[in-house]
Coordinates of C-alpha atoms in Angstrom, one line a residue:
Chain A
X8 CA 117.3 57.5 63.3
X9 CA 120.7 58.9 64.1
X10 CA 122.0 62.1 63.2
X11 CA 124.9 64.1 64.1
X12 CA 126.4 67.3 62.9
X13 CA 130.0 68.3 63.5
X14 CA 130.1 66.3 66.4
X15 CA 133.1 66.2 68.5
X16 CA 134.0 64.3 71.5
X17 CA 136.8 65.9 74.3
X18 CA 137.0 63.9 77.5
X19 CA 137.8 65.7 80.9
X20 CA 141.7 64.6 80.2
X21 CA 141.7 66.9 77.1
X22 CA 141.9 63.6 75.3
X23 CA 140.0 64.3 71.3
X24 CA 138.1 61.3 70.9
X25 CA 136.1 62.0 68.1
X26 CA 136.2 65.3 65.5
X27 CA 133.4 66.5 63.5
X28 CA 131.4 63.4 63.0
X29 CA 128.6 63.8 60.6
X30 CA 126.5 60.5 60.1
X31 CA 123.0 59.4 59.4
X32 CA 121.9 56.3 60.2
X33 CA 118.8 55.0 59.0
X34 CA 116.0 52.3 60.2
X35 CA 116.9 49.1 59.7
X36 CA 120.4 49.5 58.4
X37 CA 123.5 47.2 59.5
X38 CA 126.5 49.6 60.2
X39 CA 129.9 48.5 61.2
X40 CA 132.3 50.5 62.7
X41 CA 135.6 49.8 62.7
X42 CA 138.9 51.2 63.4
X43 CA 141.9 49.9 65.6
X44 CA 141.7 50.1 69.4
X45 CA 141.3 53.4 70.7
X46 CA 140.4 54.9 67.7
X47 CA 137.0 56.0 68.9
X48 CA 134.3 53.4 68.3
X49 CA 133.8 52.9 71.9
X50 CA 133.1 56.8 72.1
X51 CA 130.8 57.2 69.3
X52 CA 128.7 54.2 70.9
X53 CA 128.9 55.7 74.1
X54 CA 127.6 59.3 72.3
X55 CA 124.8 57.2 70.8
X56 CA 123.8 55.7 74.1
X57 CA 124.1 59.3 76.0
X58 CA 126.6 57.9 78.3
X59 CA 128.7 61.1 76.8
X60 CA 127.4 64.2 75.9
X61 CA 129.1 66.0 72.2
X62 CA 131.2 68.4 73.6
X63 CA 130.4 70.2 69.9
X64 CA 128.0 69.8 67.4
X65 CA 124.5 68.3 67.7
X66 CA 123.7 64.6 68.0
X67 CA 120.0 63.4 67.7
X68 CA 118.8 59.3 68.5
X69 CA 115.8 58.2 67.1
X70 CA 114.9 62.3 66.7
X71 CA 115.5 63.2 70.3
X72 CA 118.3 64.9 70.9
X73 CA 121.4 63.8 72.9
X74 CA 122.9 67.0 73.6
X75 CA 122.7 67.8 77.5
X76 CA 119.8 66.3 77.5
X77 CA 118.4 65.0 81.3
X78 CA 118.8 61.6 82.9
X79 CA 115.1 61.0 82.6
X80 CA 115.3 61.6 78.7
X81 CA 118.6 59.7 78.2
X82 CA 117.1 56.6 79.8
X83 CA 113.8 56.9 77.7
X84 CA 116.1 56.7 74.4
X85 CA 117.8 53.9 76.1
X86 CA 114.9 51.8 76.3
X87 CA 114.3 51.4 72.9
X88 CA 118.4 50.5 72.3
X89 CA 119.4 46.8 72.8
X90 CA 123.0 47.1 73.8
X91 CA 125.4 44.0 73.8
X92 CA 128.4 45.3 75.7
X93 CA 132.1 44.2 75.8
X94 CA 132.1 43.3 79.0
X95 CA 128.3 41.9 79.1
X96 CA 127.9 43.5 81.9
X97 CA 125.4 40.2 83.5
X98 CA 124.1 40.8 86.9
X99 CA 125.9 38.0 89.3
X100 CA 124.1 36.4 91.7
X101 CA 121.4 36.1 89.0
X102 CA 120.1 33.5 86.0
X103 CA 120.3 33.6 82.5
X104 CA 116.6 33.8 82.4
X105 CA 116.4 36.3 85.4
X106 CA 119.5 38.4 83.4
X107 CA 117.3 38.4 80.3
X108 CA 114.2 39.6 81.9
X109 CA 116.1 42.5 83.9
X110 CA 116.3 43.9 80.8
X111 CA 112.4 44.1 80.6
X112 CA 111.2 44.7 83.9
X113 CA 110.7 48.2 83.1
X114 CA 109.4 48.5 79.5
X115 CA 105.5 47.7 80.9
X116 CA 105.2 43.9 79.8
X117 CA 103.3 41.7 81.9
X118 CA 105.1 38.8 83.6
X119 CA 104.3 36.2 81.7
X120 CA 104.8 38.1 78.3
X121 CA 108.3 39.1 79.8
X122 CA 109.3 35.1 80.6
X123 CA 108.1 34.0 77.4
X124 CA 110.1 37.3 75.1
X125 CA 113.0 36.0 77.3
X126 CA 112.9 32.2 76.7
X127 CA 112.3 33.0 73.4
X128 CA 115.7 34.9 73.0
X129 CA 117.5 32.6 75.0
X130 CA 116.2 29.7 72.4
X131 CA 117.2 31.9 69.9
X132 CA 121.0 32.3 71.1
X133 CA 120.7 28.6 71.7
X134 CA 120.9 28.8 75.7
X135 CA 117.6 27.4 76.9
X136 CA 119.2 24.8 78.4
X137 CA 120.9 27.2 80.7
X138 CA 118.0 29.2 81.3
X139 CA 118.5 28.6 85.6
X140 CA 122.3 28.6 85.2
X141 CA 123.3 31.8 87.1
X142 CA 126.1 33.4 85.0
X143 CA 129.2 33.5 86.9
X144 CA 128.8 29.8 86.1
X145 CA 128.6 30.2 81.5
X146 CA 131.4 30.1 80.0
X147 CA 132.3 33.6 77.9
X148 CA 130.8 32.6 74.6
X149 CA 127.5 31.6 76.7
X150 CA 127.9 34.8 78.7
X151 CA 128.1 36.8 75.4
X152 CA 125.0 35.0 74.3
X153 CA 123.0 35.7 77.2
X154 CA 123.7 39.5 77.1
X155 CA 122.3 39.3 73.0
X156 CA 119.5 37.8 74.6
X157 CA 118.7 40.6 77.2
X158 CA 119.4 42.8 74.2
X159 CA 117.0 41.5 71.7
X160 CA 114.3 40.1 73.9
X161 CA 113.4 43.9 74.7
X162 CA 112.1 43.9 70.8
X163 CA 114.6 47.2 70.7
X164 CA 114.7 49.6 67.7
X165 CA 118.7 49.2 67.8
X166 CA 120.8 46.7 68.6
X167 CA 124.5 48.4 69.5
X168 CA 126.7 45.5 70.1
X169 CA 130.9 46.3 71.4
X170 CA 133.3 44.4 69.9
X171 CA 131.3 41.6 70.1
X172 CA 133.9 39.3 68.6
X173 CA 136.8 40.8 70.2
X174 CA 138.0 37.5 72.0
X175 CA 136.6 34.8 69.9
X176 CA 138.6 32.6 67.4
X177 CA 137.4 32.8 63.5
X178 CA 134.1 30.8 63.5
X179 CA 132.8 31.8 66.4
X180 CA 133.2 35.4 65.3
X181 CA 131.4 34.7 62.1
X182 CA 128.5 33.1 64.2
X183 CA 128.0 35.8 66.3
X184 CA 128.0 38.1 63.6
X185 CA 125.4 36.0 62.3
X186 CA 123.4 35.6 65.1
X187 CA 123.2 39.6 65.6
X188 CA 122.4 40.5 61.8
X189 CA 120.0 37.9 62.1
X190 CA 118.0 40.0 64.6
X191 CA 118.1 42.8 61.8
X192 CA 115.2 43.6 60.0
X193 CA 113.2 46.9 58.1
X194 CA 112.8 48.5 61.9
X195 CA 115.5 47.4 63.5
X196 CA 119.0 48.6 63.2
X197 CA 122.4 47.0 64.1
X198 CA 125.5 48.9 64.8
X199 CA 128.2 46.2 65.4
X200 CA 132.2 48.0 66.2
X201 CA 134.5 45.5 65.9
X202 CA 138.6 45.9 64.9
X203 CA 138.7 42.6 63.3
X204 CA 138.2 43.9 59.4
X205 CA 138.9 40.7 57.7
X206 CA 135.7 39.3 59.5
X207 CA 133.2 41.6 57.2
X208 CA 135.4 42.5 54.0
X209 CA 132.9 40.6 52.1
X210 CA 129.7 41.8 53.8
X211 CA 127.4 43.4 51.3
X212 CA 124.1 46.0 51.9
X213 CA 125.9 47.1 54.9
X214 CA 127.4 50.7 56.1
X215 CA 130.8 50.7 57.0
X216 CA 132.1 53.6 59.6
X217 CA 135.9 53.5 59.9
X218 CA 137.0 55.4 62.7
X219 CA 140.7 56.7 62.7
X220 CA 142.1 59.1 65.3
X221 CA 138.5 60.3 66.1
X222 CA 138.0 60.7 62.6
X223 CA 135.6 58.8 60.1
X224 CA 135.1 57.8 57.1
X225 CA 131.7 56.5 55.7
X226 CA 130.6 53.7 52.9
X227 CA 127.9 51.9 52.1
X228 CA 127.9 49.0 49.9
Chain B
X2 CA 103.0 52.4 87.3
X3 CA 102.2 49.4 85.3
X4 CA 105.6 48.0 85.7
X5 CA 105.7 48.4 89.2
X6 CA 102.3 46.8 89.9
X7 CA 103.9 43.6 87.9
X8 CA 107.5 43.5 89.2
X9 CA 105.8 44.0 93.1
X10 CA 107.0 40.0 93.3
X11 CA 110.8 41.2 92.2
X12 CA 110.8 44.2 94.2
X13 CA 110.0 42.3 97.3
X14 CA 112.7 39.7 96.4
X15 CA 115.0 42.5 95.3
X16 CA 114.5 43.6 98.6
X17 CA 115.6 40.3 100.7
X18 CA 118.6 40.1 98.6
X19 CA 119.6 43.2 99.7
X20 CA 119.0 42.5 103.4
X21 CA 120.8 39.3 103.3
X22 CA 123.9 40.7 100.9
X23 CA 125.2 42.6 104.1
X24 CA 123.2 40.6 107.0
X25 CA 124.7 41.4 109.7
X26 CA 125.4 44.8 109.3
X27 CA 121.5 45.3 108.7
X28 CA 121.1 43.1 111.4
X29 CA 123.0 45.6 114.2
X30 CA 121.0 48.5 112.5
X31 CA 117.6 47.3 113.2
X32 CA 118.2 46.5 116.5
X33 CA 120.3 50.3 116.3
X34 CA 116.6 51.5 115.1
X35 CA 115.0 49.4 117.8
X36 CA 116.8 50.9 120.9
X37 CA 116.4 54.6 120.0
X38 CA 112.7 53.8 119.1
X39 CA 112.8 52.3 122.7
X40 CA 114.0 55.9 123.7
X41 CA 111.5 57.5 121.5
X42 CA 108.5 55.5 123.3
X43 CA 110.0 55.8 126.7
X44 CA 110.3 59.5 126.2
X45 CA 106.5 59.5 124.8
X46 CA 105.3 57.4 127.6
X47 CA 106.9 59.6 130.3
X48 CA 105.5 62.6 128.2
X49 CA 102.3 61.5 128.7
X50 CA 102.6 60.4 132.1
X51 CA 104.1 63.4 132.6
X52 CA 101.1 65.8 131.2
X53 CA 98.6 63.8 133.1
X54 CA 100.5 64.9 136.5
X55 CA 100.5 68.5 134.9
X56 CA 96.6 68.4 134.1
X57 CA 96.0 67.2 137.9
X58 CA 97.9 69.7 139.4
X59 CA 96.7 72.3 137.3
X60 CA 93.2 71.3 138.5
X61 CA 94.4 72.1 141.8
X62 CA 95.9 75.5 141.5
X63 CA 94.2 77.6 143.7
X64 CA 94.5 80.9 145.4
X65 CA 92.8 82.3 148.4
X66 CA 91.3 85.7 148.9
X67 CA 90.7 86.7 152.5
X68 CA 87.6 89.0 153.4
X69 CA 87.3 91.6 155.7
X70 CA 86.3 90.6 159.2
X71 CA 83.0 92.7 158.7
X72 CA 82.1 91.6 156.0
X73 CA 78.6 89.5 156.4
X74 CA 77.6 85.9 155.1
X75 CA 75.4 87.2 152.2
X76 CA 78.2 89.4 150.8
X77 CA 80.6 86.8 151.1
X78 CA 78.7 84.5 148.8
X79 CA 78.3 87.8 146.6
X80 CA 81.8 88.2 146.5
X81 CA 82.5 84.2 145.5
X82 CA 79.9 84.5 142.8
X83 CA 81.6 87.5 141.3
X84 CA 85.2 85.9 141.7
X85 CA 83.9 82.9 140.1
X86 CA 82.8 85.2 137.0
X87 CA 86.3 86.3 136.4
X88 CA 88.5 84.9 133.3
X89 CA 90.8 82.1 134.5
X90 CA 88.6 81.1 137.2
X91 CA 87.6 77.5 137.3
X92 CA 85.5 77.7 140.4
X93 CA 84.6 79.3 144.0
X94 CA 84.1 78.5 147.4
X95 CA 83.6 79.6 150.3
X96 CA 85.3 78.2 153.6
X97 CA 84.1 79.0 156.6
X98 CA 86.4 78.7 160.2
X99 CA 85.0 75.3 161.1
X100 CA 86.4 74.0 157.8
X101 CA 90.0 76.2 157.4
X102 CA 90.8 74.0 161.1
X103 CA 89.4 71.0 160.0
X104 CA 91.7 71.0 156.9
X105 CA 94.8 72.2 159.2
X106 CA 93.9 69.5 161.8
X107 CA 94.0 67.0 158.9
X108 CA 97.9 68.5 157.4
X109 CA 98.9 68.3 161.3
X110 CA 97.7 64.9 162.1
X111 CA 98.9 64.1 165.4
X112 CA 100.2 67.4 165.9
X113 CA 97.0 69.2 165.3
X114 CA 97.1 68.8 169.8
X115 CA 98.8 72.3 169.2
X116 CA 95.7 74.0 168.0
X117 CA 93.9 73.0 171.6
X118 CA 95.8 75.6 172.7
X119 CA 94.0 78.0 171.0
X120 CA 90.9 79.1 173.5
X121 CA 88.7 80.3 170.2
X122 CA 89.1 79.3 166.4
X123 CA 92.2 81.1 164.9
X124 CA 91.4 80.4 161.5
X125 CA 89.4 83.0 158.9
X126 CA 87.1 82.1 156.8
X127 CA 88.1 82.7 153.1
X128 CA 87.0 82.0 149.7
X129 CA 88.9 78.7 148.2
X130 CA 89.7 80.1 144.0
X131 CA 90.5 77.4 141.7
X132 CA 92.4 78.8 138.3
X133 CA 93.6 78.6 135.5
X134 CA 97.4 78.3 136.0
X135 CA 98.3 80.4 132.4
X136 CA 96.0 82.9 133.8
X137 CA 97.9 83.1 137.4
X138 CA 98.8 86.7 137.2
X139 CA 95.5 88.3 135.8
X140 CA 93.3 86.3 138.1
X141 CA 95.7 87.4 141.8
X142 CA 96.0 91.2 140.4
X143 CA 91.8 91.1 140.0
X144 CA 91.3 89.4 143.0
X145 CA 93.5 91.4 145.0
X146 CA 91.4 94.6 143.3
X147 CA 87.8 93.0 144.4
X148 CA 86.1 95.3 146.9
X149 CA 85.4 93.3 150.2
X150 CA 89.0 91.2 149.2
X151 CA 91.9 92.1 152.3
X152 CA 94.4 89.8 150.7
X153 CA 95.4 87.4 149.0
X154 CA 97.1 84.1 149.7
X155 CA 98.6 82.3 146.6
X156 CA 101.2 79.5 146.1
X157 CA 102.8 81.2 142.7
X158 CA 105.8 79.6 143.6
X159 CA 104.5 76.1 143.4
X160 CA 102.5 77.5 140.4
X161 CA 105.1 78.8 138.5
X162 CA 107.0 75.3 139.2
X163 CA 104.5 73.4 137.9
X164 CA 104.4 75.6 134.6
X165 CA 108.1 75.2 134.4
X166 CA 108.1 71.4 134.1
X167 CA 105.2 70.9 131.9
X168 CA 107.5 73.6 129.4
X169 CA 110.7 71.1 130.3
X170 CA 108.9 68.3 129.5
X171 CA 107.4 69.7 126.2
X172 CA 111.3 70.7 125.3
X173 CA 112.6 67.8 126.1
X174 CA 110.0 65.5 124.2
X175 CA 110.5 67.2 121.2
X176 CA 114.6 67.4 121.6
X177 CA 113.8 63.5 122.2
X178 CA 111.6 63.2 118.8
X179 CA 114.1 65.3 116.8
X180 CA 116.9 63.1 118.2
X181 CA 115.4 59.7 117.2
X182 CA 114.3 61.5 113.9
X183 CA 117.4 62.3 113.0
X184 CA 119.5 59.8 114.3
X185 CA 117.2 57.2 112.3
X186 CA 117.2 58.8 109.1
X187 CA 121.2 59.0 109.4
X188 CA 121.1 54.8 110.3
X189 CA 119.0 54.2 107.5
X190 CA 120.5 56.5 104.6
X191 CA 124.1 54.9 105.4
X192 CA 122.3 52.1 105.4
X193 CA 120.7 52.4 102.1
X194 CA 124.0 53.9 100.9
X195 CA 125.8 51.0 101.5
X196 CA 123.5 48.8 99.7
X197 CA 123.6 50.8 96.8
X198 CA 127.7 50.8 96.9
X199 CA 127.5 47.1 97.0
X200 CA 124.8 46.8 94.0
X201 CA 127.1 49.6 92.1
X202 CA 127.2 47.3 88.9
X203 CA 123.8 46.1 88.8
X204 CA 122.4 49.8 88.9
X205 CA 124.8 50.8 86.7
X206 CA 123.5 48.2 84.1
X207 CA 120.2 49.0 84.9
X208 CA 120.9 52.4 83.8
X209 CA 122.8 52.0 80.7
X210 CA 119.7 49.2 80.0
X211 CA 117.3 52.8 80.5
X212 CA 115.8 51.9 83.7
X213 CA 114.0 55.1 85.4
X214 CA 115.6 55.8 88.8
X215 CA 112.1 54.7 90.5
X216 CA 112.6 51.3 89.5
X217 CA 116.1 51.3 90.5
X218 CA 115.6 52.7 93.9
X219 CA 112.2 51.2 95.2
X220 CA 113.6 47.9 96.6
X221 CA 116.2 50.0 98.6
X222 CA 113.1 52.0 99.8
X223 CA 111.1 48.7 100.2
X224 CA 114.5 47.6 102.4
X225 CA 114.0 50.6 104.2
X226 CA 110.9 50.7 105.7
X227 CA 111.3 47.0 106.0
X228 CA 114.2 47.0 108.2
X229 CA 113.0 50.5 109.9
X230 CA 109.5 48.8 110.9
X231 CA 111.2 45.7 112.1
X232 CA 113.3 48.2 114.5
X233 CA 109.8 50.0 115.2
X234 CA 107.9 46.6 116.2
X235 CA 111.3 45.5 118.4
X236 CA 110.1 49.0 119.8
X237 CA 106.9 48.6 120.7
X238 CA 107.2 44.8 122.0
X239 CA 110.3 46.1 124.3
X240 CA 107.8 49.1 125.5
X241 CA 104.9 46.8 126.3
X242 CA 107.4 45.0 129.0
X243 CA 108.7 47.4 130.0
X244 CA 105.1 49.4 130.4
X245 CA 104.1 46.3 131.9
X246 CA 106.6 45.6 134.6
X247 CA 106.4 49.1 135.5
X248 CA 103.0 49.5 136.2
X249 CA 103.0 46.1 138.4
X250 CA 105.9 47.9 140.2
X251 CA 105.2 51.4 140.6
X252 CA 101.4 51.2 140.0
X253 CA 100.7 50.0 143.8
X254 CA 103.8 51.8 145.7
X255 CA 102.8 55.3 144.1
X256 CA 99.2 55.3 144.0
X257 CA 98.6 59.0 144.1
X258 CA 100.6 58.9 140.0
X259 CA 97.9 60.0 137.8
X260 CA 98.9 56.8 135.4
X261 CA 96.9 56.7 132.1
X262 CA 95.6 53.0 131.2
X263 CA 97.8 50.2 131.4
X264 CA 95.7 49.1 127.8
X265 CA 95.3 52.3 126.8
X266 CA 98.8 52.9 127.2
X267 CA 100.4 50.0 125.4
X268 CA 97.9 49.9 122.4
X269 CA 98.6 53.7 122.1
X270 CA 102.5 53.0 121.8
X271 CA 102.2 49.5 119.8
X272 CA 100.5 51.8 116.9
X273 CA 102.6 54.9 117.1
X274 CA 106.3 53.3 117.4
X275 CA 105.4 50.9 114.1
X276 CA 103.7 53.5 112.3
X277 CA 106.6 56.1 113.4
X278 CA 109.2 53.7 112.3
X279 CA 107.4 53.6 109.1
X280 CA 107.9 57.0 108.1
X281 CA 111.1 57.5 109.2
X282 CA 112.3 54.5 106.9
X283 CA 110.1 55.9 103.7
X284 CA 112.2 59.3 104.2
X285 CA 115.2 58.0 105.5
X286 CA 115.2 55.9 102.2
X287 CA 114.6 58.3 100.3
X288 CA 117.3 60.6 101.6
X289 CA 119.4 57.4 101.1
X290 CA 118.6 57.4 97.6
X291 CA 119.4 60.8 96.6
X292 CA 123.0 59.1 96.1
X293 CA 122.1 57.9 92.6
X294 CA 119.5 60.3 91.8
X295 CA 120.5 62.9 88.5
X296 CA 123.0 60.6 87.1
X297 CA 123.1 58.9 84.0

């Protein structure tokens, strides 16, 4: 599902982000990837959702390849990617429901089937009840919510979720942990970064990707 | 396709969001878009006012070729048939003394006393050509050539005047189109720029969600042509006034203007200022847009 060889990641600065990656993720597989701030997680996401091209080495999603590949095809990969980022990135102005639905518009469903995938993944993150809040009004564990919504209700291949419990006290982590692996299953595959270790040193049947200095190290348990 | 024919609903909502996010800006632009319009149909009407009066006064251009004194009655009608035959000629005819002083009589008016002084006719009979005016030159230099022809009398000056301001007019109508062209599709792409500055985040989402650029861009090109054909009907309702009020004004003091149909008229410019405005706001969207085209 995704493959890289040798790839490496130099930003404009000069800055080395990432060195000779090799990975190879497979369907339905939870993968964490962890690693202290600015160690590279962000990057290799960004790699995986072509918002970076490798600057070496090759670097295929879901067997297209990344590599300088054009808008057009980077956005077709994209649809089939559910991602849950750091900073949400909601639409203002906007509703949970309309928020969840953006997410949709595009991927040929009709309408109704659109409002009903979205209630369905707002129920499922707990938020029907908010469904006509606009979001500048959630709080941030709602807003988080609402993103996993948009993410899951497009029935996406992966899930990539950023630091998703980067601001959140113990048991809240754990439940969104939760919450995301729950949307995991044979054809679906969740890639979760997060720097907070002691939240999965017990998690089993899961690949772990620890990032160090733009270096990784892989292993599955 | 499919997923435009089901998001038409959010598209046109899309599209009034964006309208109202900077209201007042848009606001100044589409009565901006409605004023040089104004121009635009002003320009068209005088155009066409303008080609009318050319037409007419083509229709008049005339020379006259002058026959020798000898020459008798029959031959003279020989000679107009023969003229008439020529390329660029519309028509002959002969006219005789009688009617060369009637016609001066009539330009004199009062002071056609002055020709009582004459004791016989002064005037010569001649044969009246009405041309062509692009065929001006070829038609006097054959003329002149006819056996039986002494001289002719010709009014190239007027002639040539009267081709110089249907060319003048022709320049400056287009100048006047390219203007409004232009200037509109500036308007309109800073226009669409600025609603795509203001909705930076929202199509930056939509982007990293893997939205295809036509999705992303059509409500700014709905906004478009929805603010442009709002300028174009301001256009043609200011035009019809004006149109109006002109033609109850100068329509009775100038009677000799060839003016084309009041109805005519406005109905011609209520359909072309509305249907130009529409183009101009597909392409000036669209050349708007090329902003966020190619980027990921």
């Amino acid at each position: 599902m995704i493959i890289s060889n040798d790839v490496s990641l130099i930003y404009p600065d000069k800055t080395q982000a990432l060195i000779d990656i090799n990975i190879d993720i497979r369907p339905g597989e939870l993968v964490y990837i962890t690693g202290p701030s600015g160690s590279g997680k962000t990057s290799l996401l960004k790699l995986i959702m072509g918002m970076e091209y490798p600057t070496t080495g090759s670097l295929s999603v879901f067997g297209k390849s990344i590599n300088n590949s054009r808008s057009g095809n980077i956005r077709k990969i994209r649809r089939s990617i559910g991602p849950v980022f750091q900073e949400f990135k909601l639409i203002e102005g906007r509703t949970s429901l309309e928020n969840v639905m953006m997410g949709m518009r595009f991927l040929g469903a009709m309408p109704k089937q659109m409002k009903t995938s979205a209630n369905e993944a707002l129920e499922k993150v707990g938020l029907s009840h908010k469904k006509l809040s606009r979001v500048e009004n959630l709080s941030w564990g709602e807003s988080q919510r609402v993103a996993i919504a948009r993410a899951v209700a497009r029935k996406p291949s992966l899930i990539l979720a950023d630091e998703p419990t980067g601001n959140l006290d113990y048991d809240n982590a754990i439940n969104i942990l939760g919450l995301l692996k729950s949307f995991m299953n044979e054809n679906t595959t969740v890639i979760i970064t997060t720097h907070a270790t002691h939240l999965i040193k017990d998690e089993q049947n899961a690949t772990f990707i620890s990032v160090d200095k733009g270096r990784i190290e892989i292993e599955r348990r | 396709m499919r997923s435009f024919l089901f998001n038409i609903g959010y598209f046109i909502k899309e599209s009034g969001r964006i309208i109202r996010l900077n209201l007042l800006s848009n606001i100044f632009s589409v009565i901006g878009t409605g004023l040089i319009l104004f121009l635009l149909g002003v320009v068209i009407t005088g155009t066409d006012i303008g080609n009318r009066l050319v037409v007419m006064l083509n229709e008049e251009a005339e020379v006259n070729g002058y026959f020798s004194l000898e020459l008798a009655s029959e031959k003279r009608d020989a000679l107009a048939v023969k003229i008439s035959n020529m390329d660029g000629v519309r028509s002959t005819r002969i006219v005789d003394e009688d009617e060369a002083k009637t016609r001066m009589e009539n330009i004199l008016g009062e002071e056609a006393k002055i020709l009582e002084l004459f004791d016989d006719n002064p005037f010569e009979a001649f044969v009246e050509i009405r041309i062509n005016v692009n065929a001006m030159d070829s038609v006097i230099d054959n003329v002149k050539n006819t056996a039986g022809i002494e001289y002719v009398r010709d009014n190239r000056e007027v002639l040539e005047k009267i081709q110089d301001i249907t060319y003048a007019l022709k320049i400056l109508g287009y100048l006047m189109i390219a203007a409004v062209g232009i200037t509109t599709l500036i308007i309109l792409s800073h226009m669409i720029r600025q609603g795509i500055y203001n909705n930076k985040d929202q199509i930056n989402t939509l982007k990293l969600l893997g939205s295809p650029g036509a999705f992303i861009g059509f409500p700014y090109v709905l906004t478009g042509i929805l603010l442009t054909l709002l300028g174009g009907i301001i256009a043609a309702l200011s035009i019809a006034l004006l149109i109006n009020g002109a033609y109850d004004s100068i329509g009775g003091t100038i009677p000799f203007l060839p003016l084309p149909v009041r109805e005519e008229l406005i109905d011609k410019m209520t359909l072309w200022l509305p249907a130009i405005s529409l183009a101009l706001g597909f392409f000036g969207s669209l050349f708007g847009l090329s902003s966020i085209r190619e980027r990921r």
